[in-house]
PDB file of C-alpha atoms and ligand atoms in Angstrom:
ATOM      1  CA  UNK A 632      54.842 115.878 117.954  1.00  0.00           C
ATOM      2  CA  UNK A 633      56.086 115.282 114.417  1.00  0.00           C
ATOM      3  CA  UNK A 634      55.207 118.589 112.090  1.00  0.00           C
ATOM      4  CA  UNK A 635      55.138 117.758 108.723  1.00  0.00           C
ATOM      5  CA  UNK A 636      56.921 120.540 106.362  1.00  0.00           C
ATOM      6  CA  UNK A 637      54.536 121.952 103.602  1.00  0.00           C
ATOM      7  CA  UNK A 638      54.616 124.371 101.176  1.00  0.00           C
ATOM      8  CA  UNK A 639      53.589 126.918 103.592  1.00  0.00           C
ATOM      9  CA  UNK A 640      56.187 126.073 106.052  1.00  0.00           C
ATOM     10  CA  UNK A 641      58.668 126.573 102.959  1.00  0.00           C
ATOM     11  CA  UNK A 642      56.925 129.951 102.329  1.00  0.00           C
ATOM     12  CA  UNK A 643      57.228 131.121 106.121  1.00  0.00           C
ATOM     13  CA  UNK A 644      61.044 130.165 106.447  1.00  0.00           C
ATOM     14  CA  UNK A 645      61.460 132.453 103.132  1.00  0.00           C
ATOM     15  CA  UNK A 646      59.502 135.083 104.834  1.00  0.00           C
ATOM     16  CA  UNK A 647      61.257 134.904 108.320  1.00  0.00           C
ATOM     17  CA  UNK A 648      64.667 135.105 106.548  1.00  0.00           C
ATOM     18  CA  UNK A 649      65.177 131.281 107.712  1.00  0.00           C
ATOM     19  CA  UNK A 650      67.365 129.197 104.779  1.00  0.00           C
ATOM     20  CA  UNK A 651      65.581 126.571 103.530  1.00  0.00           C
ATOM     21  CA  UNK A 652      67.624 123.018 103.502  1.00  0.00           C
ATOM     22  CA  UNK A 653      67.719 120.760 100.263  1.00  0.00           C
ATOM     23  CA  UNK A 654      68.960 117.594  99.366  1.00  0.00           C
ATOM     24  CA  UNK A 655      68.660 115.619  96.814  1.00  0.00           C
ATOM     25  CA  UNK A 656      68.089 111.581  98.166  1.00  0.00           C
ATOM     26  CA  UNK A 657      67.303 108.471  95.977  1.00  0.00           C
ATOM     27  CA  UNK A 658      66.736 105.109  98.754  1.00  0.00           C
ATOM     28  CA  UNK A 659      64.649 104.571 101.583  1.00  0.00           C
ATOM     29  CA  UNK A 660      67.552 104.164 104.043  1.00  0.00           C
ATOM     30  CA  UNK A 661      69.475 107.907 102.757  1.00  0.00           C
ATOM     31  CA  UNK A 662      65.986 109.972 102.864  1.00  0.00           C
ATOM     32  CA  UNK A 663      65.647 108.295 106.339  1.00  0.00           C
ATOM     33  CA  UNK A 664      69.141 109.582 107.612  1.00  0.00           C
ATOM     34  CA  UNK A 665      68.312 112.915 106.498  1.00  0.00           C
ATOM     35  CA  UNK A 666      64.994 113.064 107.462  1.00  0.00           C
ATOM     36  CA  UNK A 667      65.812 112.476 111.050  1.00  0.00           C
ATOM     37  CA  UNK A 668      68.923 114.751 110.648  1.00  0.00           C
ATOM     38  CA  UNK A 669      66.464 117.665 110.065  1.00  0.00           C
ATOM     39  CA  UNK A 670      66.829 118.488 106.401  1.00  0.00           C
ATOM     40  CA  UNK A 671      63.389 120.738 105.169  1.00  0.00           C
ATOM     41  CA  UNK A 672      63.347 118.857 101.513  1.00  0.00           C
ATOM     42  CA  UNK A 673      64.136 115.902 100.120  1.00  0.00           C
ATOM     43  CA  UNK A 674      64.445 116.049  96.233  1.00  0.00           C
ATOM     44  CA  UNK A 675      64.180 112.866  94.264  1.00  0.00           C
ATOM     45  CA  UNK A 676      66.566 114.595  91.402  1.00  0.00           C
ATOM     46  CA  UNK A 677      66.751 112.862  88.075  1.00  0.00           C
ATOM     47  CA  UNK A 678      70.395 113.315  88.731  1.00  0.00           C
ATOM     48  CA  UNK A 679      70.085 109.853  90.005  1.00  0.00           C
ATOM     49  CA  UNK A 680      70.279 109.188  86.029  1.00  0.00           C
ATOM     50  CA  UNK A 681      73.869 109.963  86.822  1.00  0.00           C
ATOM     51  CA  UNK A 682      75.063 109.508  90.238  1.00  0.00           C
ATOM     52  CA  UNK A 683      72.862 106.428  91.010  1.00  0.00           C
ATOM     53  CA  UNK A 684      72.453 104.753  87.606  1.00  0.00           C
ATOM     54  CA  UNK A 685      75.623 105.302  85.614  1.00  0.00           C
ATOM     55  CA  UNK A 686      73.755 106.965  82.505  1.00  0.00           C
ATOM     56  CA  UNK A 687      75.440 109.765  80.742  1.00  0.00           C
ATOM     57  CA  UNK A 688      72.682 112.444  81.072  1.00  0.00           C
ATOM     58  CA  UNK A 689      69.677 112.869  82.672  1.00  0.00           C
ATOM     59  CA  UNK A 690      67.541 112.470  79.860  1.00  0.00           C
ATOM     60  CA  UNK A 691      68.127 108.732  80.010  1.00  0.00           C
ATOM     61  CA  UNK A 692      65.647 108.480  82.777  1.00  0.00           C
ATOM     62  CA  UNK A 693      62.071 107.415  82.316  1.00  0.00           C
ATOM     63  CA  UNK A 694      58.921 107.886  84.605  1.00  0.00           C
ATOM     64  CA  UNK A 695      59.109 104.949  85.253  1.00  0.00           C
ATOM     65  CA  UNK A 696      62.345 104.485  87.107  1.00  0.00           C
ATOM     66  CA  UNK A 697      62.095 107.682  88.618  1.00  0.00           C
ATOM     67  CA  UNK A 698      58.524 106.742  90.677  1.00  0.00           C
ATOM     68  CA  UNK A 699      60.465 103.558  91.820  1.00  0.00           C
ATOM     69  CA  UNK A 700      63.231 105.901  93.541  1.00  0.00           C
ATOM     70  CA  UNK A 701      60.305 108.292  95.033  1.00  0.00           C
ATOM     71  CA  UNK A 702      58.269 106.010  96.124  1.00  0.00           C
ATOM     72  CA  UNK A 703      61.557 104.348  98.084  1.00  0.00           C
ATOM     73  CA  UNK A 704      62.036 108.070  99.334  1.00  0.00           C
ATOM     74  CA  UNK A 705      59.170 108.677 100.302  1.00  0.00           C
ATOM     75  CA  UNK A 706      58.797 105.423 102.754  1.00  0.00           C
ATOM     76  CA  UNK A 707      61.841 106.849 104.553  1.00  0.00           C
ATOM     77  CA  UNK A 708      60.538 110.369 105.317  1.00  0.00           C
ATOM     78  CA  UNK A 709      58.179 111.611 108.286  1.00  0.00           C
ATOM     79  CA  UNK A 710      58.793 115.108 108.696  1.00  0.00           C
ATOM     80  CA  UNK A 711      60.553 116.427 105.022  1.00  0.00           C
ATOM     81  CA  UNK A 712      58.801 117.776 101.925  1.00  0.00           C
ATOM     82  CA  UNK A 713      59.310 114.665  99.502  1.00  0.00           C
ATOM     83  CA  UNK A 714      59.990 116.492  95.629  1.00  0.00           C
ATOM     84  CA  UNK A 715      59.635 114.032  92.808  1.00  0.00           C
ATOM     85  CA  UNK A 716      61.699 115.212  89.685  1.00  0.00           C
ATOM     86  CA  UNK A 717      59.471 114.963  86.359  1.00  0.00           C
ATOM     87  CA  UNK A 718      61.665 113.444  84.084  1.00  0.00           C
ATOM     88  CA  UNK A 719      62.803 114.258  80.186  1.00  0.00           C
ATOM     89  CA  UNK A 720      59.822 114.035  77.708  1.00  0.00           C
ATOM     90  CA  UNK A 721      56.861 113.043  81.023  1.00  0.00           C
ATOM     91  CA  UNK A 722      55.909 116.747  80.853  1.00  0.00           C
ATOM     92  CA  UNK A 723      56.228 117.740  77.358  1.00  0.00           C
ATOM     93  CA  UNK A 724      53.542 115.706  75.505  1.00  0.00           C
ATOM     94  CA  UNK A 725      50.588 117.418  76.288  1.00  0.00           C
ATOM     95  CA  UNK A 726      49.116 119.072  79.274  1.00  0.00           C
ATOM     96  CA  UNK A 727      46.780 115.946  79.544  1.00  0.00           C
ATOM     97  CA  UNK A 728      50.002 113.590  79.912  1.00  0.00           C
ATOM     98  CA  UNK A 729      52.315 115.872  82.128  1.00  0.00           C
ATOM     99  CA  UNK A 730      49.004 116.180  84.263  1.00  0.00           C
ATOM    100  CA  UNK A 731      48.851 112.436  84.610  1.00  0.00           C
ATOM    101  CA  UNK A 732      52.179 111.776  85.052  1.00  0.00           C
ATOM    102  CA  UNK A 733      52.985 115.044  87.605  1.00  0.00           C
ATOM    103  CA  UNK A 734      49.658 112.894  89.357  1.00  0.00           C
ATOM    104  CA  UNK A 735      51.351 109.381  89.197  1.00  0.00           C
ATOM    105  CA  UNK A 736      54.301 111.277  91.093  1.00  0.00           C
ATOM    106  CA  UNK A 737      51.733 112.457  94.217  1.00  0.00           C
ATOM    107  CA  UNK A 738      50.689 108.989  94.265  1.00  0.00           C
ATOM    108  CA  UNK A 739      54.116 107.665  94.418  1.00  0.00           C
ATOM    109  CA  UNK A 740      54.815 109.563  97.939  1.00  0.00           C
ATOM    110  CA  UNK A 741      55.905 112.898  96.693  1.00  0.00           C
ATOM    111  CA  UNK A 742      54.837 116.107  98.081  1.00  0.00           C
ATOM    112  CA  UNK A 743      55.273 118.186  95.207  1.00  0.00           C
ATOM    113  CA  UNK A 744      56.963 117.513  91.506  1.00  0.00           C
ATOM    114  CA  UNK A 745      59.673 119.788  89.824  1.00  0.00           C
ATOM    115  CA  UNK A 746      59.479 120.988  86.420  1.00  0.00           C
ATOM    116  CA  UNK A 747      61.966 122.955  84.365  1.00  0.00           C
ATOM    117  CA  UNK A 748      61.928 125.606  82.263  1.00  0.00           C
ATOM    118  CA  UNK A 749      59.764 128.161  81.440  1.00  0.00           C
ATOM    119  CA  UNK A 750      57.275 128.595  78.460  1.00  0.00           C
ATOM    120  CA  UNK A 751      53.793 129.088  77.252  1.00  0.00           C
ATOM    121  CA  UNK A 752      53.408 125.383  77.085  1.00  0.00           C
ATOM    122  CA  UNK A 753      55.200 124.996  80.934  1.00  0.00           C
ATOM    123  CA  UNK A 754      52.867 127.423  82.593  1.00  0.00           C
ATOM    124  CA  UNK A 755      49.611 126.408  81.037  1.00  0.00           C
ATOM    125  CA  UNK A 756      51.107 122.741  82.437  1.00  0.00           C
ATOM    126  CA  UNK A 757      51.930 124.006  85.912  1.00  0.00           C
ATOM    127  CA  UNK A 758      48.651 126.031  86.080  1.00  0.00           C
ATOM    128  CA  UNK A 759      46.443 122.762  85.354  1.00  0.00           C
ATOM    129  CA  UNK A 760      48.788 120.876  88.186  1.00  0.00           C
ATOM    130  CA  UNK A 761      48.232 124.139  90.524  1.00  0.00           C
ATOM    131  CA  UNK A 762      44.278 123.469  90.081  1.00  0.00           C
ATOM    132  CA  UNK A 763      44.501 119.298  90.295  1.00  0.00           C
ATOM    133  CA  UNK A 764      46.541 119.827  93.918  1.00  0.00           C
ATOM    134  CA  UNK A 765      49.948 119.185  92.532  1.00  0.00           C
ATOM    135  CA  UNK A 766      52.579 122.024  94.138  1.00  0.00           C
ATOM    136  CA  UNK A 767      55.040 123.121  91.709  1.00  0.00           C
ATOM    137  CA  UNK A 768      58.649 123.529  92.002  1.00  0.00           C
ATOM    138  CA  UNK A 769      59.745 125.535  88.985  1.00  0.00           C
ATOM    139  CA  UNK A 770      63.959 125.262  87.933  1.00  0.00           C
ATOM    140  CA  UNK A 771      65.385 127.952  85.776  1.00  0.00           C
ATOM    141  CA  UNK A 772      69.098 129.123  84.991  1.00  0.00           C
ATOM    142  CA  UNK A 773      71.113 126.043  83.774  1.00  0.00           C
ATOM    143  CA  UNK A 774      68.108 123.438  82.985  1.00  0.00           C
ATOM    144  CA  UNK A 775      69.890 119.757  82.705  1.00  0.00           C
ATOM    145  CA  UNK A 776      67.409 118.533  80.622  1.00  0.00           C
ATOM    146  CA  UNK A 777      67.787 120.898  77.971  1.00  0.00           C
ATOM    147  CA  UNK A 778      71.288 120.376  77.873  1.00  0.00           C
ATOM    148  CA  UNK A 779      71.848 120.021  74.186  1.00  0.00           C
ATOM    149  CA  UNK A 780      69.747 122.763  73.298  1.00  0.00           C
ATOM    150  CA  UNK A 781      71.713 124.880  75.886  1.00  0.00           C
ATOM    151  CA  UNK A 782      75.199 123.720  74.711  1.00  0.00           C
ATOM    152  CA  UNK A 783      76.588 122.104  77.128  1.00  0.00           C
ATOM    153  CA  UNK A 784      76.926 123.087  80.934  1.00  0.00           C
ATOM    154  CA  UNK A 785      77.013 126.972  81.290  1.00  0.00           C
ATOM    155  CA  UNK A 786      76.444 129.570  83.596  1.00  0.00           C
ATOM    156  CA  UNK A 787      73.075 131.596  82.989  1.00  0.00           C
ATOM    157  CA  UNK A 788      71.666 135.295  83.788  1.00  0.00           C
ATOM    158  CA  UNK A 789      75.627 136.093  83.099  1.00  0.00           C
ATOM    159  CA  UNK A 790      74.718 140.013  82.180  1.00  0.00           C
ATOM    160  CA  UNK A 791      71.985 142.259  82.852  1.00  0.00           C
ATOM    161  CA  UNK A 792      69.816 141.628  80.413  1.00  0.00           C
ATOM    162  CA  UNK A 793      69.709 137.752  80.338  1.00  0.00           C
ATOM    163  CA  UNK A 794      69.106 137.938  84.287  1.00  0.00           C
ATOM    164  CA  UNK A 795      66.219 140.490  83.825  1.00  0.00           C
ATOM    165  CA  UNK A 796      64.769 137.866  81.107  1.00  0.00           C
ATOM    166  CA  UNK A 797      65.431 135.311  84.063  1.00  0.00           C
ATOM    167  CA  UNK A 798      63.748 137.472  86.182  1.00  0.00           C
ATOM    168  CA  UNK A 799      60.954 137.956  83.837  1.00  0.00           C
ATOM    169  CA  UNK A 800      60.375 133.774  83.409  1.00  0.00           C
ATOM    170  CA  UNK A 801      60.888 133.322  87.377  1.00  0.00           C
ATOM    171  CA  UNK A 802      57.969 135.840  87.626  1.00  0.00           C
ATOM    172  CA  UNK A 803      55.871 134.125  85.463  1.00  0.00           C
ATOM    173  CA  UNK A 804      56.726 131.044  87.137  1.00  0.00           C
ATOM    174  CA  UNK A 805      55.580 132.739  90.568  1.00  0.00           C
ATOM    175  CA  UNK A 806      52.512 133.886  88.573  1.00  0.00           C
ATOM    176  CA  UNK A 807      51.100 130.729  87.699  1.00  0.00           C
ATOM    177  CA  UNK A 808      51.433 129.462  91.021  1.00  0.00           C
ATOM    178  CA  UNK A 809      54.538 127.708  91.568  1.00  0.00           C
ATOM    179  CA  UNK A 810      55.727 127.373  95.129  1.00  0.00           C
ATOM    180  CA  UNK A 811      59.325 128.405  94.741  1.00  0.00           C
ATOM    181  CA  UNK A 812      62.277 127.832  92.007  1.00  0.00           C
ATOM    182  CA  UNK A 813      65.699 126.412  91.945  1.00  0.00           C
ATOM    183  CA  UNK A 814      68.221 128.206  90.306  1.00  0.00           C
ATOM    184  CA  UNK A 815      71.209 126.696  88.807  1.00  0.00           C
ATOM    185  CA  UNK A 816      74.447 127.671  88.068  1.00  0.00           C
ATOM    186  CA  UNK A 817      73.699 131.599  88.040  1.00  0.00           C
ATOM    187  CA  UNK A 818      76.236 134.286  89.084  1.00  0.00           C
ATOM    188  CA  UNK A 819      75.255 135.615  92.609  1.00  0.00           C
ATOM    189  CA  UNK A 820      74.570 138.878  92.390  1.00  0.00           C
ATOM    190  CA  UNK A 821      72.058 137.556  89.692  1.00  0.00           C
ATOM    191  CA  UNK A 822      70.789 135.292  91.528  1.00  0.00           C
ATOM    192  CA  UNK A 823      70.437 137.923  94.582  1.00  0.00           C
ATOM    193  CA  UNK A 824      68.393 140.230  92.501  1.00  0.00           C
ATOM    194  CA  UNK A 825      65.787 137.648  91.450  1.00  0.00           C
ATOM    195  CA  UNK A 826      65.453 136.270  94.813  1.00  0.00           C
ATOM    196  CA  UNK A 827      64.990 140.140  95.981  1.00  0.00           C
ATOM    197  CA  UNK A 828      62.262 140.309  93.033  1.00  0.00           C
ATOM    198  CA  UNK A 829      60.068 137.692  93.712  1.00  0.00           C
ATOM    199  CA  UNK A 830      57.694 137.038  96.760  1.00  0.00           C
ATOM    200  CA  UNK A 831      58.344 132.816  96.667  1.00  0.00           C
ATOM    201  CA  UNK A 832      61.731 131.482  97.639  1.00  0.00           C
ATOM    202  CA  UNK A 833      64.550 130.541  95.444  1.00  0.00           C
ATOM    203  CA  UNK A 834      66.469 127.244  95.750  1.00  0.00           C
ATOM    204  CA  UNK A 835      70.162 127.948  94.710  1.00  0.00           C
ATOM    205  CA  UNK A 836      72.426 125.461  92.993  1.00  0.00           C
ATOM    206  CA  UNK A 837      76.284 126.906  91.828  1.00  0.00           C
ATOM    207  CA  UNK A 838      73.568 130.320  92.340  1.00  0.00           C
ATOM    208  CA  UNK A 839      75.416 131.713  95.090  1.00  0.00           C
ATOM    209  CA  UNK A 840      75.165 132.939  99.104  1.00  0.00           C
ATOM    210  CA  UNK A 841      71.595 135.115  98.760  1.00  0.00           C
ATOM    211  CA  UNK A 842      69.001 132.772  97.564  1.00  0.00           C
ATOM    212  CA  UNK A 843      66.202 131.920 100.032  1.00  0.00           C
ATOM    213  CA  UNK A 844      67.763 127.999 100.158  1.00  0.00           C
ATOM    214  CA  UNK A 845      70.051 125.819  98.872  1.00  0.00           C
ATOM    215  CA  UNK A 846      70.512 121.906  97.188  1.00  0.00           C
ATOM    216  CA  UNK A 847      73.400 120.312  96.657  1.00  0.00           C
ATOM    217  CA  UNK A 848      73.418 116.726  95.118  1.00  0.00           C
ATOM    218  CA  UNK A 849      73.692 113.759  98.121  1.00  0.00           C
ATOM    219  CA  UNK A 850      76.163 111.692  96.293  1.00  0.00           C
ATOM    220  CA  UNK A 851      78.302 114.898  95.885  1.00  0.00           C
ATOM    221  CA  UNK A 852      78.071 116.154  99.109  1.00  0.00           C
ATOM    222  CA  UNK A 853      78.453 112.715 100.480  1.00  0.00           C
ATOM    223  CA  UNK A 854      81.739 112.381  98.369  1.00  0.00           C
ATOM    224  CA  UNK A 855      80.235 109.022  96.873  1.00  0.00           C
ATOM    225  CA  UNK A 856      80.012 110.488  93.087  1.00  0.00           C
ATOM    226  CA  UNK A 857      83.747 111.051  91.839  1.00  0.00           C
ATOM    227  CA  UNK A 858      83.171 111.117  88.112  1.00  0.00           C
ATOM    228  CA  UNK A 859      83.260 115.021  88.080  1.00  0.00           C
ATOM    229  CA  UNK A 860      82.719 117.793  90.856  1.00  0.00           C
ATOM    230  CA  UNK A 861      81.633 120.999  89.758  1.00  0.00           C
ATOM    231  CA  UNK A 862      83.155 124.407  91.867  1.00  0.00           C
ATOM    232  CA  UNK A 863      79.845 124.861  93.770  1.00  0.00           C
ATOM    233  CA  UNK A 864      80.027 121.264  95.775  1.00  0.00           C
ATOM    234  CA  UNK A 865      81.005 121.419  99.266  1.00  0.00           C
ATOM    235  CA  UNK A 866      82.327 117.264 100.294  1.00  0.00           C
ATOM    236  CA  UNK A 867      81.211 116.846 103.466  1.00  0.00           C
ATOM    237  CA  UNK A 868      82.138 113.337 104.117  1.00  0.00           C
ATOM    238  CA  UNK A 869      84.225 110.894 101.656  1.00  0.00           C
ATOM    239  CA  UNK A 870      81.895 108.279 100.966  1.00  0.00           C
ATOM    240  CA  UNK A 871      83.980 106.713  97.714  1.00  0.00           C
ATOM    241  CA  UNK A 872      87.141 106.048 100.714  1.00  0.00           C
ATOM    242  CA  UNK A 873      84.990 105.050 103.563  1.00  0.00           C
ATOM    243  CA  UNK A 874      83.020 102.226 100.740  1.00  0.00           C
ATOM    244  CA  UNK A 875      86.561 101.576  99.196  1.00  0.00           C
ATOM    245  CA  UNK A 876      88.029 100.990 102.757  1.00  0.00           C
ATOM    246  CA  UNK A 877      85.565  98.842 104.454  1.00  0.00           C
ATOM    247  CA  UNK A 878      85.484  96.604 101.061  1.00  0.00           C
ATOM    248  CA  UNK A 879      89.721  95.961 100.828  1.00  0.00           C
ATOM    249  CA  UNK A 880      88.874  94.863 104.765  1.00  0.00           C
ATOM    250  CA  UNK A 881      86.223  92.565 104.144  1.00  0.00           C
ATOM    251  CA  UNK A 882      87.736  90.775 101.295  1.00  0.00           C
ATOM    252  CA  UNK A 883      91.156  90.596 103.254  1.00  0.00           C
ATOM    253  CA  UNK A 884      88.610  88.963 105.940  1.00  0.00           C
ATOM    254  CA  UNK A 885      87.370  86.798 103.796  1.00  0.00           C
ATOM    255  CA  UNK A 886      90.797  85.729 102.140  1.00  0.00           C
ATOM    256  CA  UNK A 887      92.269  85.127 105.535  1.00  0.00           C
ATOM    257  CA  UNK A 888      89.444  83.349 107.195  1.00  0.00           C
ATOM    258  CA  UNK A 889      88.599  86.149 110.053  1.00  0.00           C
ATOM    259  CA  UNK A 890      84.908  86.538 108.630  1.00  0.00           C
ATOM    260  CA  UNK A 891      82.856  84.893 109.525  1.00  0.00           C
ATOM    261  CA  UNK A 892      83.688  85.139 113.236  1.00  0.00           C
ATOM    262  CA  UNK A 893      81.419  81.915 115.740  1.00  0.00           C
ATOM    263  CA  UNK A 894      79.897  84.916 116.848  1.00  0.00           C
ATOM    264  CA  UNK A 895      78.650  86.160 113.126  1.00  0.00           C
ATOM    265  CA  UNK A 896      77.337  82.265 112.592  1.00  0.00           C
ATOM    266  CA  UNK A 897      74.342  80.375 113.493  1.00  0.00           C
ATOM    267  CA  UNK A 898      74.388  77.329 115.726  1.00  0.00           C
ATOM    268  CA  UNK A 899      73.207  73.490 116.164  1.00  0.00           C
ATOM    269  CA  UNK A 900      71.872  72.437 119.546  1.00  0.00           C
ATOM    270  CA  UNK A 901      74.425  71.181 121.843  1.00  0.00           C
ATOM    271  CA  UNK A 902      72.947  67.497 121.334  1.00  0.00           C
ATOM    272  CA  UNK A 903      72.841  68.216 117.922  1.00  0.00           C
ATOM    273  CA  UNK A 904      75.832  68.903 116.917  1.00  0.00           C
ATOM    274  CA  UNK A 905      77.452  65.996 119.039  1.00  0.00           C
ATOM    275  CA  UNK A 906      75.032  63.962 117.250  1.00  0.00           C
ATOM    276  CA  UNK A 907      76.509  65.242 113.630  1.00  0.00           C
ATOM    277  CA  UNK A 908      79.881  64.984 114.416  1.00  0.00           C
ATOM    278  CA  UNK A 909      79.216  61.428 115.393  1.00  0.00           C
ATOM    279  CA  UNK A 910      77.629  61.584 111.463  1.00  0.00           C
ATOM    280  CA  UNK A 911      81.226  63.113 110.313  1.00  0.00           C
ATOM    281  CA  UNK A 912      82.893  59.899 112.332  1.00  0.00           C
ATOM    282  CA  UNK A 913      80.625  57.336 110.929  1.00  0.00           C
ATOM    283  CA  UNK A 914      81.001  58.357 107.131  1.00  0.00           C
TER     284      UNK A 914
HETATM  285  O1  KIV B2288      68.190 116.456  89.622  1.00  0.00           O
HETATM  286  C1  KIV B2288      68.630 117.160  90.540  1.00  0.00           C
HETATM  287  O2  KIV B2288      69.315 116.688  91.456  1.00  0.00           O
HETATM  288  C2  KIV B2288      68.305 118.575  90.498  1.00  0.00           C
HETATM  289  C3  KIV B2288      68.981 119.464  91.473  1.00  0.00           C
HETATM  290  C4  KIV B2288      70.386 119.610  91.104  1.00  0.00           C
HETATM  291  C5  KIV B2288      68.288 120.759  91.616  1.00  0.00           C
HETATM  292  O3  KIV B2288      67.548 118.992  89.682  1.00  0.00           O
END
């Protein structure tokens, strides 16, 4: 029998010292793959702004787009957590908006939505989500959405005192309910210490070996995004030459008149297509 993962299964694996598996997927036919290859989470990541639409940053994406993409996921996976990214500016209105929108996620397919940051505005908003039903997935260190305010992509917690403040804000996090929290691009031994601090998991990306689980972006892993690879990606499999390969081979197919093969093509009745090459004879 299928078991569906859920928050508490997430909050058990943490607890039994099991690593929690996380990748990010944006189409039906990926999340299916990795469903069925056993992956805990699926994350609809608005790094599909990047690696599956072409914009610069990930503040290019609107809610709109991104329930299209979960709702795709979501249709794929039986057995996963389905995440649902909030994008730039759907959670930073009002409470009343990010409550509808984090809501319009849920309804979309997603299991749970993930919101960055951490502030007096972002807890009172992940509280109200905590009480409407909606699980919260809370992101600190490098925060892509803030990444003009932040200066660019840089490593965070990088001394004692900013990972203590890190500490502090994962706490708070934990506090007002969240289920766990990614952490990106921190140094290890950072990262170590706040997963040793807090009693939910943390989800590390570029954040080292000790976190509770880890994420890596599909299209990186996957070797289908080439436009830059940060240190922490691992290519598993070289999607951009397997794609660029079986393309030069079709269109040499094409070109020389091996594709499509009688076998690849539909066909008249016997007495039918006598009948139309008599046709071809008579005109
Ligand atoms: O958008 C994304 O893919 C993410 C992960 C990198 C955590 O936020």
């Amino acid at each position: 029998m299928l078991k569906k993962t859920t928050i508490k299964t997430i909050q058990k694996m943490k607890d039994d010292n099991e690593k929690i598996s996380v990748l990010t997927a944006y189409d039906y036919s990926t999340a299916k793959y990795m469903d069925e290859a056993g992956v805990d989470i699926v994350l609809v990541g608005d790094s599909l702004a990047n690696v599956a639409l072409g914009y610069d940053s990930t503040q290019s994406i609107s809610m709109t787009e991104m329930l299209i993409f979960t709702s795709a996921v979501a249709r794929g996976v039986n057995r996963a957590l389905v995440i649902g990214d909030m994008p730039f500016m759907s959670y930073n209105i009002s409470v009343e908006d990010a409550i509808k929108n984090c809501g319009e996620m849920l309804r979309a397919g997603a299991n749970a939505v993930k919101i960055e940051g951490c502030n007096g505005y972002i807890l009172k908003v992940i509280k109200r989500c905590i009480n409407s039903g909606i699980p919260v997935l809370g992101h600190l260190g490098f925060t892509p959405q803030s990444i003009n305010a932040l200066g660019g992509h840089s490593i965070q917690g990088k001394d004692v005192d900013s990972t203590k403040a890190l500490l502090d804000d994962a706490k708070k996090l934990q506090e007002a309910g969240a289920f766990a929290i990614v952490l990106e691009m921190v140094p290890e031994e950072s990262a170590k210490y706040i997963t040793e601090n807090l009693s939910i998991p943390t989800i590390g990306i570029g954040a080292g070996r000790f976190c509770s689980g880890h994420v890596m972006v599909s299209d990186d892993m996957l070797g289908k995004f080439s436009d830059y690879q940060p240190k922490f990606v691992r290519k598993y499999a070289d999607m951009k030459k397997v794609i660029t390969n079986a393309v030069k081979q079709y269109c040499k197919d094409v070109k020389s008149e091996l594709y499509p093969a009688e076998e690849e093509s539909f066909k008249l009745p016997m007495a039918e297509a006598i009948k139309l090459k008599n046709e071809e004879i008579l005109c």
